[in-house]
């Protein structure tokens, strides 16, 4: 059976320990936060995971809608992972938010972009205002979705990259998990970009160094699960394997259905805030949290 | 097993034909649109349906995201059902949109309110502008949700009714269906108001003539199904009955999950447009569609 | 000539020092922030100011769109003024945001409400989540505007007060200043509520202890000036007094025009953030800033 | 004195009749709507108008917030002007909405884009759904503003044009008028694109056949006037010329101020609806109004 998930950590659980030459996993704790690394190493690993060779990092955050947590500290842990993935040389970073602002569980990308400090145009002006010089140039964009624009998101980003030549692209997207327990509790980062078919909404095109001409870091939080996948899991509990039946009920007439928490607005609100904070901190180490929160309002 | 649905028509299917003294059903076609009536007649019917004695009307509209249809005609069929449910005497109508604008499948109510022509305050001014006199006074409000305001929606509406004394209240809410096939394809109207536990988000309080002091018409479109319900249905296909297993996967740690179409933004956009149009036409028969669309922009 | 302003501090400048028995002014610095008090003392003062007897506090904040500032510190200074105006006994506080979310310079009220921690409904649940007990009950509401609802805002708030019996009401509104220099730089607080004709949009009704049955604190930031007022000021520079001419150009055919900064979105974004932070801190002294920012996301 | 306006018709009034070789004007009535043409003919005309040689069409619509009008008919008149300006050959049209969705008077462009039927991606799918073949390919985009993205709008559009090679670009922008009477009452169309310094917000870059490689039609509605301009006009009424004084009051510390109607939300709502309707009708003559309104929801 083919379970739909964008999380390397769930795929590793599913694949199991038998074929460990193709990938490595590793887990550690940073400031009370669990950080897991999954490295896909070989073409065989690519086939097993359905994902390209590369590093996949998972940060387990507190459930976004349940208790008081120190989100500044979590953002700092995530910022540290971003710095690990950023290329060594400085230079312009383009941050792209995929997704549809009008569909709450798909709004993560555009909502993160709202919180990114864009600085590419500031240059001298910034110096005047803040008496600082070392701002890293950042551009930020939420290109919308194909149904609204008639243009593939990948086309927009590719031509933008040709024009502004970023040294690195960070792409944010809402993800699908297999387990509903993970929704809003996991931040996944990777240095492999976006594969076709990934994302909560099954994005159609690849976004990678190959297609964009610059290294691509992808970041996301699972906000949905696929109904058919959870349905098949339910049948499996009873020892049954009948994807057809799951599909008849959970994807009637071939329509895609999302399973998503009732409190998805809180989940998206907090996830987008923590990701924006982490990205800003990773890209502008010379600014304090107060300064960042002032500029980003 | 206890399947969650707000649709009387689904409950009638489930209950079956054995005990027909407790309720009546009836179906007809109006201008190419199927209109079904379910009348709950007795206290026994109330128990069977878990809904109060009264009339439940279902209008089957074209799927909101699939083909070109004459939505003006569908709105007119719905407007006709509203007129059937309105009390005979004229007077102020209060239209209330339940739900949370920030959660797409729960945004139906507030989105309909955006399209309602509020006229209670116009009076003489209107005469000046449009040269018309026979506008029915209408007030419209989306009171938000408990988590945002700290106030039960029912408290807000009840005190508003005491203040402005409407002759009738129309309450709009997103609904839950049992079958995902029905999402976005059904408009349910009823003269019984809102029961506790109904609505896509399980509204907690009753809104009825008893609590508001005026007859209450409820209108809604199913936008979600409950994961556990569809999971139980899936097991039933295999002859199994294990709500516990469905609950473990589809409501992990007791969290409520919604199942909703990927294109929920289009569904909500079109459903709110057609309901607003239907309500405006039912309440302001002296205005043409052009005039209504001008004022409602 | 009759200059339109909602700021007591501008009215005091205009009235001048001649008749000081009717009011008192006072200025001090708190943590680098200038705080001015204007006390209207007598019925004569009421006539001069066109505002009721009471205290008007002005906090001068850094321009909302110009430089890096410590907004947490400014919020704390404002929170201190709120505490001075709050009645001594504890109890439910209702926070109301006046204005229209769809008109940027009038969106201050609703935007502040988005950031208020509503707690009235939490009670025991809160204890479970945060291990805290001393949360003050708070309700928060943005009732919309007459043109959208057909209901006077004052009617909605009055009936709500009858229902939930707050010990105090805090009303937020966008204000009009006479001088464009003050836009976004001044927070005005008062213990007199809202007078008819005040606010950026000329609210039509009074909101006060008399109409609501509880003490009313009003808070606002000037976001607009009235075109005719600035026009008259311009003529006055040249020694001329011709309101008719100013009205012909700045209020053609009697239409009201707003003068507002091009960067009004930044102004509103920052002003609403700082006011929400100040109100939350004043009402929930047992919560740290981190906890507040977590809950309010 | 230098009055700020984007309307060729106002510039023509100001320049007067003396030098008529440099431009031509012409006025006619279509279906009860006044349509004016201003043709700038010579380099001298370019200097006088501060605008490139080309055609400027003004359609006078009913005031957007005052009376019942047949907006479908007005949209048809505007659609006719668009067809006059469109290049003869068919092919992809890119519709671009300039401006900032978060500043009501600058939101015209993005709001129009919300209503444009994007079809470039539909192709075969459309045939299936609607049984139609002759859809013109259309792409639609609102690229946001420099302060949010760090990227000049003109850069985004230029690279998009290189990628998707439109046969024509339509650019929508909110405009500045000199006279407040014209706000919301005028639609200007032109075949010259966007000049630097034009638009309600003083866009900084040119968008034209020269910069985009395809003919550019610009469309806009005045939503603001510049405070200094109206101030200077007021002084001129009294025979005075003192831009410095106007600037001191209306642009304090060099900040730009907008003068805009209090009911700007209604103005923008209706203007964006009528422009979107006109563009859709001009580009998709094979679709009826009902079909268009269904798809555009």
PDB file of C-alpha atoms in Angstrom, chain A residues 94 113 116 118-121 125 138-144 146-152 154-156 158-160 162-164 204, chain D residues 94 113 116 118-121 138-144 146-152 154-156 158-164 204:
ATOM      1  CA  UNK A  94      14.848  34.630  -1.889  1.00  0.00           C
ATOM      2  CA  UNK A 113       5.977  35.551   3.875  1.00  0.00           C
ATOM      3  CA  UNK A 116       9.654  37.925   6.560  1.00  0.00           C
ATOM      4  CA  UNK A 118      12.436  41.937   3.085  1.00  0.00           C
ATOM      5  CA  UNK A 119      15.613  44.016   2.863  1.00  0.00           C
ATOM      6  CA  UNK A 120      16.865  43.772  -0.713  1.00  0.00           C
ATOM      7  CA  UNK A 121      15.555  47.276  -1.493  1.00  0.00           C
ATOM      8  CA  UNK A 125      18.024  53.774   3.597  1.00  0.00           C
ATOM      9  CA  UNK A 138      16.394  39.260   1.397  1.00  0.00           C
ATOM     10  CA  UNK A 139      13.511  39.143  -1.078  1.00  0.00           C
ATOM     11  CA  UNK A 140      10.183  37.512  -0.192  1.00  0.00           C
ATOM     12  CA  UNK A 141       7.293  36.414  -2.325  1.00  0.00           C
ATOM     13  CA  UNK A 142       4.045  34.445  -2.221  1.00  0.00           C
ATOM     14  CA  UNK A 143       3.293  33.791  -5.888  1.00  0.00           C
ATOM     15  CA  UNK A 144      -0.242  32.439  -5.402  1.00  0.00           C
ATOM     16  CA  UNK A 146      -2.146  28.096 -10.489  1.00  0.00           C
ATOM     17  CA  UNK A 147      -5.945  28.300 -10.330  1.00  0.00           C
ATOM     18  CA  UNK A 148      -5.769  32.004  -9.497  1.00  0.00           C
ATOM     19  CA  UNK A 149      -2.961  33.093 -11.803  1.00  0.00           C
ATOM     20  CA  UNK A 150      -2.915  30.639 -14.705  1.00  0.00           C
ATOM     21  CA  UNK A 151       0.851  30.478 -14.214  1.00  0.00           C
ATOM     22  CA  UNK A 152       2.743  27.589 -12.640  1.00  0.00           C
ATOM     23  CA  UNK A 154       7.586  27.163 -10.622  1.00  0.00           C
ATOM     24  CA  UNK A 155       7.581  29.345 -13.727  1.00  0.00           C
ATOM     25  CA  UNK A 156       7.268  32.508 -11.644  1.00  0.00           C
ATOM     26  CA  UNK A 158      12.353  30.289 -12.008  1.00  0.00           C
ATOM     27  CA  UNK A 159      12.149  33.547 -13.941  1.00  0.00           C
ATOM     28  CA  UNK A 160      12.559  35.550 -10.753  1.00  0.00           C
ATOM     29  CA  UNK A 162      17.115  34.362 -13.417  1.00  0.00           C
ATOM     30  CA  UNK A 163      16.422  38.041 -12.785  1.00  0.00           C
ATOM     31  CA  UNK A 164      17.594  38.590  -9.212  1.00  0.00           C
ATOM     32  CA  UNK A 204       2.966  19.732  -9.457  1.00  0.00           C
TER      33      UNK A 204
ATOM     34  CA  UNK D  94      -1.238  38.981 -18.871  1.00  0.00           C
ATOM     35  CA  UNK D 113      -7.050  40.489 -10.123  1.00  0.00           C
ATOM     36  CA  UNK D 116     -10.105  38.007 -13.420  1.00  0.00           C
ATOM     37  CA  UNK D 118      -7.346  33.069 -15.424  1.00  0.00           C
ATOM     38  CA  UNK D 119      -7.497  30.498 -18.208  1.00  0.00           C
ATOM     39  CA  UNK D 120      -3.934  29.952 -19.402  1.00  0.00           C
ATOM     40  CA  UNK D 121      -3.736  26.636 -17.525  1.00  0.00           C
ATOM     41  CA  UNK D 138      -5.255  34.757 -19.732  1.00  0.00           C
ATOM     42  CA  UNK D 139      -2.783  34.930 -16.846  1.00  0.00           C
ATOM     43  CA  UNK D 140      -3.379  37.220 -13.853  1.00  0.00           C
ATOM     44  CA  UNK D 141      -1.083  38.420 -11.129  1.00  0.00           C
ATOM     45  CA  UNK D 142      -0.852  40.893  -8.251  1.00  0.00           C
ATOM     46  CA  UNK D 143       2.871  41.038  -7.515  1.00  0.00           C
ATOM     47  CA  UNK D 144       2.625  43.035  -4.269  1.00  0.00           C
ATOM     48  CA  UNK D 146       8.375  46.732  -2.981  1.00  0.00           C
ATOM     49  CA  UNK D 147       8.190  47.192   0.790  1.00  0.00           C
ATOM     50  CA  UNK D 148       6.773  43.693   1.207  1.00  0.00           C
ATOM     51  CA  UNK D 149       8.849  41.791  -1.331  1.00  0.00           C
ATOM     52  CA  UNK D 150      12.103  43.674  -1.691  1.00  0.00           C
ATOM     53  CA  UNK D 151      11.645  43.308  -5.458  1.00  0.00           C
ATOM     54  CA  UNK D 152      10.558  46.076  -7.837  1.00  0.00           C
ATOM     55  CA  UNK D 154       8.621  46.032 -12.725  1.00  0.00           C
ATOM     56  CA  UNK D 155      11.337  43.378 -12.299  1.00  0.00           C
ATOM     57  CA  UNK D 156       8.755  40.698 -11.528  1.00  0.00           C
ATOM     58  CA  UNK D 158       9.470  41.946 -16.889  1.00  0.00           C
ATOM     59  CA  UNK D 159      10.828  38.500 -16.107  1.00  0.00           C
ATOM     60  CA  UNK D 160       7.353  37.003 -16.258  1.00  0.00           C
ATOM     61  CA  UNK D 161       6.895  38.506 -19.731  1.00  0.00           C
ATOM     62  CA  UNK D 162      10.169  36.986 -20.875  1.00  0.00           C
ATOM     63  CA  UNK D 163       8.929  33.620 -19.622  1.00  0.00           C
ATOM     64  CA  UNK D 164       5.304  33.471 -20.767  1.00  0.00           C
ATOM     65  CA  UNK D 204       8.737  54.190  -9.399  1.00  0.00           C
TER      66      UNK D 204
END
